[in-house]
């Protein structure tokens, strides 16, 4: 690939680094936060080497696209995405262009708001045990990847250490109060319905997705990232089938490669060959193109109705 991957923005951003996730870095700009999406890629909970060129731009670009489309439905944290406005706070702005988002600082609500329109992944594993997902009983006899009659809201408690924990809606109410819990559920279902319809026009199925919300005073805003392959499960319509493990639209070349090696998943993973990294870049670019390109109807994504 022509462009070089960015595996960290440390050294390029002259502000305190306050959090380094597997993929993103958060810097403190005082009144605001700076989110940099690097090209790092993770699979099976490991960060892999090398980073995947362009991946960070696609993730940041998709978040920016969806935050803009949904801003009238649910207000969000975006201030701007223009690296030039950062001035002396950054060196080599060209390396960061397209990967940054300056956001409002919110008080994070420690719940991952998950909506599932299809029964798959962790939801499917729960259903197989007892016919329920996060305490919501579902009809008997559903097959893996089936579309649910109605999307369901299946929250998880955010844990800073270890994995997030699936909780019932009642448990969410106990943790954050009934009024706020109902408010987050309503917003999550509205966002899902909207994005599901937009994706449908692009022949993509939005199987499930995760949102994070925060408080600015007493206003609820959407934070973090929105409808990216890291927070949502997208299926190409032409790949959809019941009972199988459907290829993810993004990391499939990486997973196929790793599963074809003798790596035990308990030690550092093998290095990705260049052709696998390049194939992954192409996957990310394809998702971006498919989601954001105007359809034959001539619109990029219809605007939601204002509530
Ligand atoms: N506007 C905001 N205000 C406050 N916190 C925010 C805002 N936007 C995002 N965050 C927080 O920033 C953090 C981003 O971290 P990130 O997702 O990169 O890593 P992580 O979730 O800790 O780990 P992983 O790499 O496994 O995803 C999250 O804790 C998220 O809740
Ligand atoms: Mg995260």
PDB file of C-alpha atoms and ligand atoms in Angstrom, residues 19 24 112 158 210 212 224-225, ligand 2:
ATOM      1  CA  UNK A  19      -5.863   6.747  27.825  1.00  0.00           C
ATOM      2  CA  UNK A  24      -7.419   4.685  19.992  1.00  0.00           C
ATOM      3  CA  UNK A 112     -22.422  -0.247  27.107  1.00  0.00           C
ATOM      4  CA  UNK A 158     -18.446  -1.292  31.632  1.00  0.00           C
ATOM      5  CA  UNK A 210     -22.912  -0.708  20.822  1.00  0.00           C
ATOM      6  CA  UNK A 212     -21.760   4.822  24.888  1.00  0.00           C
ATOM      7  CA  UNK A 224     -17.032   7.415  21.925  1.00  0.00           C
ATOM      8  CA  UNK A 225     -17.429   6.000  18.383  1.00  0.00           C
TER       9      UNK A 225
HETATM   10 MG1  LIG B   2     -13.736   1.072  23.781  1.00  0.00          MG
END
